XYZ file of C-alpha atoms in Angstrom:
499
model
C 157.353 59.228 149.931
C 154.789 59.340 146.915
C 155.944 60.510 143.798
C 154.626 64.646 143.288
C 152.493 65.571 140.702
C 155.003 68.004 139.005
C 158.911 66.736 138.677
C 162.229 68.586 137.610
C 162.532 67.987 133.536
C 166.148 67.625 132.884
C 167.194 66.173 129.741
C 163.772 65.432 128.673
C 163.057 63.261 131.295
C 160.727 63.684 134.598
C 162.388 63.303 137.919
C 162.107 63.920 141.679
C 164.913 66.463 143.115
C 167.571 64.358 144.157
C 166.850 64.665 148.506
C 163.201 63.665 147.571
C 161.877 67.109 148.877
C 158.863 68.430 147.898
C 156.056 71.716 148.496
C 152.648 72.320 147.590
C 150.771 74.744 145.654
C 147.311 75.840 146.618
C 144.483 77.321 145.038
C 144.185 80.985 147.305
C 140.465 80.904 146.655
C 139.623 77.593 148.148
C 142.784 76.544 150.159
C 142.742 73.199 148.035
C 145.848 71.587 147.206
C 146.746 72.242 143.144
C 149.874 70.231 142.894
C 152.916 69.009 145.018
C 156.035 69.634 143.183
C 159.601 68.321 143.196
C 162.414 70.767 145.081
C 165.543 70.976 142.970
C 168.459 71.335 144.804
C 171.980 73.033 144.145
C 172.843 69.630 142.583
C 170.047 69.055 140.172
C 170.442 72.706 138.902
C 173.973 71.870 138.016
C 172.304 68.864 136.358
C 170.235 70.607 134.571
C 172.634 73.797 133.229
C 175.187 71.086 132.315
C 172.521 69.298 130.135
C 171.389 72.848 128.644
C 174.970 73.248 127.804
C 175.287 69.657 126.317
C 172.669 70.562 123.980
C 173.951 73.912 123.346
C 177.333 71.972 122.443
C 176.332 69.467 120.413
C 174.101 71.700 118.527
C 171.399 69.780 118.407
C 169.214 73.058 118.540
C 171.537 75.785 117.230
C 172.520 74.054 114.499
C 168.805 73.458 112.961
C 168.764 75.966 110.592
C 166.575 79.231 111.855
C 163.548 78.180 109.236
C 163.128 74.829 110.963
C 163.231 76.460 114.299
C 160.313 78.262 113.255
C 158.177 75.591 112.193
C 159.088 74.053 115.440
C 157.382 77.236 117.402
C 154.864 77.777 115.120
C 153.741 73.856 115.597
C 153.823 74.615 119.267
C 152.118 77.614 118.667
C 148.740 75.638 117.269
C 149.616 73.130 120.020
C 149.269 75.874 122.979
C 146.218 77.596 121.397
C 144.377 73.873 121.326
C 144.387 73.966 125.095
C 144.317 77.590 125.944
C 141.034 77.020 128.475
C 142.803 73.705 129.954
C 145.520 76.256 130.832
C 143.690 79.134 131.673
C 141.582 76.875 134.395
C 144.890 75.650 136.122
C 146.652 79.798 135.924
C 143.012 80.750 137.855
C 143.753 77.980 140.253
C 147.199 78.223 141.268
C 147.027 82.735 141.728
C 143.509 82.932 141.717
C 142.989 85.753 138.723
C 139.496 85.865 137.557
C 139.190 83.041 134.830
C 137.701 86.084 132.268
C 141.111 87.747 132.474
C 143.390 84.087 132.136
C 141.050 83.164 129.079
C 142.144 86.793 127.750
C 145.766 86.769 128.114
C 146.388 83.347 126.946
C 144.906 83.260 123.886
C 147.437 85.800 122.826
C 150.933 83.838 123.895
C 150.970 81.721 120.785
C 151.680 85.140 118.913
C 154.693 85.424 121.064
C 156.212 81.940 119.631
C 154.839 83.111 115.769
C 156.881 86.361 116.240
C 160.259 84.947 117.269
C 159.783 82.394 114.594
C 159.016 84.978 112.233
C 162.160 87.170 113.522
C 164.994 83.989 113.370
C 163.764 83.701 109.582
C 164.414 87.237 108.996
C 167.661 88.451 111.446
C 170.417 89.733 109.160
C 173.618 90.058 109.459
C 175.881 93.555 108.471
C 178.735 93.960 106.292
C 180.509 97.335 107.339
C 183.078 98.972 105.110
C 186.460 97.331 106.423
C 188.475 98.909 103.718
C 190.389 97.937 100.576
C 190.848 94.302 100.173
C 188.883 92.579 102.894
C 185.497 92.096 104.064
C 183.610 92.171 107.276
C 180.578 90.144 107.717
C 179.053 90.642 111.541
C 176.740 88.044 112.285
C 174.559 87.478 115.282
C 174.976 83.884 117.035
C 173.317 83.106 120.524
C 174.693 83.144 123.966
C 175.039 79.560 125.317
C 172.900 78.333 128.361
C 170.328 80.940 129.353
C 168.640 81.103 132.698
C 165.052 82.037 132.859
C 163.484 83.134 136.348
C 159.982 83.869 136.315
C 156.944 85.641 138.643
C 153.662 83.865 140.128
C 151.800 87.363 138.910
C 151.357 86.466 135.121
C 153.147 82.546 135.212
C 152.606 81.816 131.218
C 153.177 85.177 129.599
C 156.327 86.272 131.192
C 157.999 82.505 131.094
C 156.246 82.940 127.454
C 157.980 85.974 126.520
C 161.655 85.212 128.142
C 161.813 81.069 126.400
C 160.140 82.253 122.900
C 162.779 84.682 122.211
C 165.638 82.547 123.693
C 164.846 79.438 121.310
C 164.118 81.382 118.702
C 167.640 82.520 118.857
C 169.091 79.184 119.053
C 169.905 78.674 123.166
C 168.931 76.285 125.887
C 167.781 76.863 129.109
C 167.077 76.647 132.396
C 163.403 77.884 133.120
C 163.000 78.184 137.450
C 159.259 78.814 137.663
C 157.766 80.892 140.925
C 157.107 78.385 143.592
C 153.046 80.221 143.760
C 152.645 79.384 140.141
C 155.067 76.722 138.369
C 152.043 74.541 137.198
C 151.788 76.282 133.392
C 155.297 77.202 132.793
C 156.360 73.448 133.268
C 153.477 72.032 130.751
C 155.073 75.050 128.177
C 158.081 72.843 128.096
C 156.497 69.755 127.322
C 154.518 71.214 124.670
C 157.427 72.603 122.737
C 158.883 69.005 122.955
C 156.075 67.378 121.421
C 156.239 69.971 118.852
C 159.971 68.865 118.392
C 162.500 70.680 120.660
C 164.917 68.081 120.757
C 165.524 66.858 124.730
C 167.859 68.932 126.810
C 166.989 72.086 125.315
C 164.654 73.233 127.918
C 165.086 71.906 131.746
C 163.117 73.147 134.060
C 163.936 73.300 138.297
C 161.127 74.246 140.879
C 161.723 75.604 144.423
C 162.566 78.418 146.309
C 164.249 81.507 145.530
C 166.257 81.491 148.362
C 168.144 77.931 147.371
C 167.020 76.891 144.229
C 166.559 80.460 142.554
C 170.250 81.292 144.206
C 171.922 78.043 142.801
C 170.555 79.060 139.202
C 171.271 82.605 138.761
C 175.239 81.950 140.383
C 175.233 79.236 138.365
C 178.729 79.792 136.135
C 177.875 77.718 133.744
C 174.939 80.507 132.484
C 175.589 82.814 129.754
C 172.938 85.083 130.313
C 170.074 85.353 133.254
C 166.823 86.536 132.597
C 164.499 87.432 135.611
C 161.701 89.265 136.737
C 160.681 89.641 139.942
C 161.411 92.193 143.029
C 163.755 95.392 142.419
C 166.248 94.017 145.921
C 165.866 90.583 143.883
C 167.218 91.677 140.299
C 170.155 94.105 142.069
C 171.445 90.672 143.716
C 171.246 88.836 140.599
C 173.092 91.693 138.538
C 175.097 92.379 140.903
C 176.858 88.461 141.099
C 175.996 88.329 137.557
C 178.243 91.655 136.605
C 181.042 89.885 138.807
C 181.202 87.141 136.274
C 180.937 89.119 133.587
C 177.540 87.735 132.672
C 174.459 89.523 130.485
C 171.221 90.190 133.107
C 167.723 91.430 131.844
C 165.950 92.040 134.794
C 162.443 93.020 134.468
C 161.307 94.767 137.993
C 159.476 96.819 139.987
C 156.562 99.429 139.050
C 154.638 102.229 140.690
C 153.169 103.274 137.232
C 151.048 106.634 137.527
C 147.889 107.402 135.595
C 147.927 111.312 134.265
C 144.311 112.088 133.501
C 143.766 115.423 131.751
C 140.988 117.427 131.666
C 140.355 117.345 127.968
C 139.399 113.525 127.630
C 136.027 112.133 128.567
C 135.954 110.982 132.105
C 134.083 108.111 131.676
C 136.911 106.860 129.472
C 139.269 108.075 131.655
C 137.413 106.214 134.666
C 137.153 103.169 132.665
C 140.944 103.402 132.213
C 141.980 104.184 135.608
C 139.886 101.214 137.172
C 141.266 99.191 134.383
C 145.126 100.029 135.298
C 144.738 99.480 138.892
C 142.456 96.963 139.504
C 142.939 94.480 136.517
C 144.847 91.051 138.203
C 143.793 92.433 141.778
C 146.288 94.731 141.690
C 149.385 92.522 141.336
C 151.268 93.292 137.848
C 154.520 95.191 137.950
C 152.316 97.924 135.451
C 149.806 98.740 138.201
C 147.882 102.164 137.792
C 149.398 102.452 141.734
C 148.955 106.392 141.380
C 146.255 107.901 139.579
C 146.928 111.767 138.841
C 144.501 113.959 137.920
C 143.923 117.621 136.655
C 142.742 119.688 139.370
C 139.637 121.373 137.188
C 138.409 117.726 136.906
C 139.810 115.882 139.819
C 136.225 116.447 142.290
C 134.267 114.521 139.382
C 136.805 112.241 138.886
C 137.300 110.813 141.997
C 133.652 110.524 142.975
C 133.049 108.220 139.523
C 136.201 106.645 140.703
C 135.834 105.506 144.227
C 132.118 104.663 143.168
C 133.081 101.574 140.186
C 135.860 101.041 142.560
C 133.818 100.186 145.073
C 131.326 98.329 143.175
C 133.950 96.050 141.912
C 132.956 92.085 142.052
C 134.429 90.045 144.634
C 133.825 86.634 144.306
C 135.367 82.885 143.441
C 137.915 83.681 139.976
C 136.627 80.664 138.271
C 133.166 82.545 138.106
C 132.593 84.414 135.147
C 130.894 87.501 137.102
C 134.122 87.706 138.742
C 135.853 90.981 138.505
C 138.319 91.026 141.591
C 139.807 87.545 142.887
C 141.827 86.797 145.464
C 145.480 87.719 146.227
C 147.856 85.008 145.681
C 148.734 84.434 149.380
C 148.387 85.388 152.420
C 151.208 87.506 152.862
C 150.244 88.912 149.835
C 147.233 90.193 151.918
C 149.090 91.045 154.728
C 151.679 93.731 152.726
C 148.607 95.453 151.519
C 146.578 95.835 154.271
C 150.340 97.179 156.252
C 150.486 99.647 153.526
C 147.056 101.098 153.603
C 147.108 101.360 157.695
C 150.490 102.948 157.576
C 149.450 105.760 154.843
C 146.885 106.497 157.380
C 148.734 106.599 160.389
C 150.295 109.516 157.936
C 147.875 111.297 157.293
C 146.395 109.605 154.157
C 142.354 109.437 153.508
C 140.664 106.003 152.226
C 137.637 106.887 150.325
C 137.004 102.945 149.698
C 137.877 99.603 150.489
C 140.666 99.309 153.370
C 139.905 96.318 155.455
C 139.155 92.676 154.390
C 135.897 92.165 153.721
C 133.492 90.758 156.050
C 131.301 88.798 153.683
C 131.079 85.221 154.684
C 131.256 83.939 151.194
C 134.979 85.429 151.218
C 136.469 84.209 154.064
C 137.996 81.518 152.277
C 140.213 83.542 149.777
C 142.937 85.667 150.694
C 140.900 88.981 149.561
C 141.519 92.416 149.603
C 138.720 95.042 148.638
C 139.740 97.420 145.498
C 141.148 100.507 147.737
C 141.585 103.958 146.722
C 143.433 106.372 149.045
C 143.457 109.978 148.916
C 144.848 113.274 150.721
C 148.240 111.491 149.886
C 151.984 113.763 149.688
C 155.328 112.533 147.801
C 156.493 111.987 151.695
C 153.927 109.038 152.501
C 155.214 105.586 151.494
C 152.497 104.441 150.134
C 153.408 107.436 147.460
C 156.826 105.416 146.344
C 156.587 101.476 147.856
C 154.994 98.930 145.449
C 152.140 97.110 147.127
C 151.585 94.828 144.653
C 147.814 94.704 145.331
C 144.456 96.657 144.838
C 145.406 99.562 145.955
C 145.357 102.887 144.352
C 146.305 106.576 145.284
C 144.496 109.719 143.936
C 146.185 113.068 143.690
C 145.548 116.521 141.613
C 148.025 118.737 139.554
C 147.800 122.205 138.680
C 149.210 121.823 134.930
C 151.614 119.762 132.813
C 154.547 120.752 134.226
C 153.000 119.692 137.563
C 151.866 116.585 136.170
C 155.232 115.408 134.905
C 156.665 116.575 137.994
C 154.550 114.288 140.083
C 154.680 111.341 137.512
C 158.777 111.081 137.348
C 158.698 111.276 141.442
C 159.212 107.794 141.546
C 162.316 105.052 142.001
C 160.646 103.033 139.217
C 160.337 104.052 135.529
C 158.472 100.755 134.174
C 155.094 102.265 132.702
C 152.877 104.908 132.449
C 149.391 106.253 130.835
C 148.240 109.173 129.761
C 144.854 110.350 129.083
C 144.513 113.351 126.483
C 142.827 114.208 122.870
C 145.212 116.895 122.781
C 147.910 115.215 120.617
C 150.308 117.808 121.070
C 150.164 117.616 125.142
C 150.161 113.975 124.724
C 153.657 114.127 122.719
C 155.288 116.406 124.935
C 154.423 114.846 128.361
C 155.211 111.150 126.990
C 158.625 112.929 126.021
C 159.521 113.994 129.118
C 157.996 110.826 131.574
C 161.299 108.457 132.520
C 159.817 105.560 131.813
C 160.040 102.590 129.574
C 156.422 101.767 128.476
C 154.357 104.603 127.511
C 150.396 104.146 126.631
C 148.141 106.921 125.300
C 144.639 106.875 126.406
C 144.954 102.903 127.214
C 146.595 101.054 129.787
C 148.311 97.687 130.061
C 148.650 96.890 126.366
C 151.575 94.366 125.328
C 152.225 92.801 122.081
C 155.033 90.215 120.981
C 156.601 93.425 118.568
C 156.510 95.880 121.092
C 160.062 96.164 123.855
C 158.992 96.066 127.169
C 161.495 97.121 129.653
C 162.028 100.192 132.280
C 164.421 102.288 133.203
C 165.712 103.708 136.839
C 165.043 101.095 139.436
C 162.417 99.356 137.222
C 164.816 97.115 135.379
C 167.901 96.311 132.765
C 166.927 95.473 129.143
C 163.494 94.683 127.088
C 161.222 91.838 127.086
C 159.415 91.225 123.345
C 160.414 92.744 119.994
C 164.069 92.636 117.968
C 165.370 94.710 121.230
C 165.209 91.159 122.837
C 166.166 89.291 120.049
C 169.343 90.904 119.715
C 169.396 90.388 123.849
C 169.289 86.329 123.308
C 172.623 87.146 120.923
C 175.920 88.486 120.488
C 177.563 89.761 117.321
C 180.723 87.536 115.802
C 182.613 90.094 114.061
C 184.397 88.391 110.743
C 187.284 89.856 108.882
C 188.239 88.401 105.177
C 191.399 88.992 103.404
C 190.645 88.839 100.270
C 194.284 89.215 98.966
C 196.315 86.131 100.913
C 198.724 85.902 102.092
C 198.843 89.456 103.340
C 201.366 91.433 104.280
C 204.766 90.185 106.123
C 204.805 92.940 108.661
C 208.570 91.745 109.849
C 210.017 91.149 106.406
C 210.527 94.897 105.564
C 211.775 97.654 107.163
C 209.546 100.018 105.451
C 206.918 102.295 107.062
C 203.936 99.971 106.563
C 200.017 100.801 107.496
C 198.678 99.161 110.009
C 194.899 98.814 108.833
């Protein structure tokens, strides 16, 4: 059996899984073969947590004092911005986002490694008031062995923004990449060794969530797993993880609605809404999935809408005229052409897109036409399921209570927009939206500073900022008597105070 392109890294060393298994990854443009990568199995996850927690023990990470840490990320840093279009080439070819977009996203991830260096320079401790004659100093000290799950949809920035924060912090881990897309996040980890993170401090597994995803997240030797993916996905991880007694961040589902008022310009407001739905064909977790607009302005809306929806560019990603790729896979396809026939089996209107497209230059890609439905009700599911693809619903509301009405009717809470220059509407309806991620005439916007995280079904816990610092951390509480030896509580009878 010939040896695969991409291997397990346990311990700082490149091997096959240990039954010799392997899978490939193809490019969903051209069908070509990207890589064939190693399967781990149950056993060489245990391999790998028990040399994360080797490293953790022997401190050969933790122990570098937080300043050196830093320089390490911030060397890596340079390192990953050196070969941001070598990177961006292979993201294009393993999910098949337009190469404008990878260029754009990666070229920011170094700032996510400057931050957390920046932040385990400057964490502080606290000294509360413990009273007369002792003192209390809390100080933060990471978890142990973290395990890091992570999507095909966006393969470098989310493994970026779960492994910055947990080295930063001082932990190892365990990074299982998405089988669609484990290309990037592997060559992250070899980076930040030739930038000097000693061996063992990062392992990475590959396979499938069902085996290899499973053996990492039960593992018991984790002290804290870190996944995004599905909603049903992240309940079964918290759910085993809560059982032993083990700290989950789970970064999930989205149906994000777009609330376009009738006081902002509506090209903007077009711009925005195309923006939010269509950007990564559809397939982030932050999707513009329902686009809601005032009634007084929802006519001209929608007609400016449906028309730059439907003049989109369809085409091969690594072409730079390339606005809409292909999905990631076929079944990928599949789930959003089911949605789109179902929500008109109930009653639903498309106004564009809503078959596969019939050009013969795109029969080799797995693509999907932007698609915007209207004439849709809270009842349809296309209304409440995540499609995870190019697909976008259009509805009016009468007013702001209306508005925020139709915005919260939703399982997910993960992100939503709002388009106003009234700054007093655009106060009170981000008040009053249950979600975690807010943006105010803009759409998608992320920065290594700013928590990311959503609330209902959406997710446990933020991504980015000192929120996820303090996540990758848990507060040792010491107590100094500055008076030894104390008090001999048995050596009296008196009435003593027990403080």
């Amino acid at each position: 059996m010939s040896t695969p392109d991409l291997l397990l890294r346990i311990d700082g060393v490149e091997r096959p899984g240990a039954d010799g298994e392997t899978f490939a990854v193809t490019d969903p443009f051209s069908g070509e073969e990207v890589a064939r990568v190693a399967v781990a199995t149950p056993a060489d996850v245990d391999d790998a947590v028990t040399a994360a927690r080797r490293a953790f023990d022997d401190r050969r990470w933790r122990g570098v004092p937080a300043r050196e840490r830093a320089r390490v990320l911030n060397r890596a840093a340079g390192l990953l911005a050196d070969r941001i279009d070598e990177l961006a080439a292979l993201e294009t070819r393993q999910i098949g986002r337009p190469l404008r977009e990878m260029r754009a996203q990666l070229r920011r991830l170094p700032e996510w490694l400057e931050y957390f260096g920046a932040v385990a320079q400057t964490a502080e401790g606290t000294v509360p008031d413990f009273g007369a004659d002792h003192l209390n100093v809390v100080r933060r000290v990471p978890l142990g062995v973290a395990g890091l799950i992570t999507p095909w949809n966006h393969p470098l920035l989310i493994t970026m923004k779960k492994l910055s924060v947990a080295l930063a912090a001082g932990n190892s881990v365990v990074l299982k990449p998405s089988e669609l897309g484990p290309v990037v996040p592997a060559l992250l980890v070899g980076l930040l060794e030739d930038a000097g993170l000693p061996a063992g401090v990062a392992n990475v597994v590959h396979g499938f969530g069902a085996v290899t995803g499973r053996a990492l997240s039960e593992h018991p030797g984790l002290a804290k797993v870190d996944v995004t993916g599905g909603t049903e996905t992240g309940r079964a991880i918290a759910a085993h993880a809560g059982r032993s007694l083990i700290p989950v961040t789970a970064e999930l589902g989205g149906k994000a609605p777009v609330v376009v008022f009738d006081d902002v310009d509506l090209d903007a407001a077009v711009g925005g809404a195309l923006f939010a739905s269509f950007v990564a064909t559809g397939q982030t977790c932050v999707q513009g999935a329902r686009v809601l607009v005032a009634a007084s302005a929802y006519e001209r809306f929608v007609e400016a809408f449906v028309a730059r929806a439907g003049a989109l560019r369809l085409g091969d990603p690594k072409d730079s005229a390339t606005q809409i790729g292909p999905l990631v896979s076929e079944a990928q396809r599949a789930k959003a052409v089911e949605a789109v026939e179902r929500a008109v089996e109930q009653g639903a209107t498309v106004l564009t897109g809503g078959a596969t497209p019939d050009d013969p230059a795109l029969q080799r890609g797995w693509f999907y036409p932007p698609t915007v439905v209207g004439d849709i009700s809270s009842s349809m599911d296309l209304w409440r399921e995540e499609v995870f693809g190019p697909v976008a619903v259009v509805r009016p509301f009468v007013d702001e209570d209306d508005a925020v009405r139709l915005a919260n009717d939703a399982q997910f809470g993960l992100a939503a927009s709002v388009w106003t220059n009234d700054l007093g509407r655009a106060l009170r309806v981000t008040e009053r939206l249950d979600v975690g991620i807010v943006w105010v005439n803009d759409h998608h916007r992320i920065d290594p500073a700013s928590p990311w995280g959503g609330f209902k079904d959406s997710g446990i816990g933020s991504e980015n900022g000192l929120e996820a610092y303090r996540g990758y951390t848990k507060a040792q509480s010491v107590i100094m008597n500055s008076r030894p030896p104390g008090t001999d509580w048995f050596a009296t009878s008196e009435d003593l105070r027990y403080s």
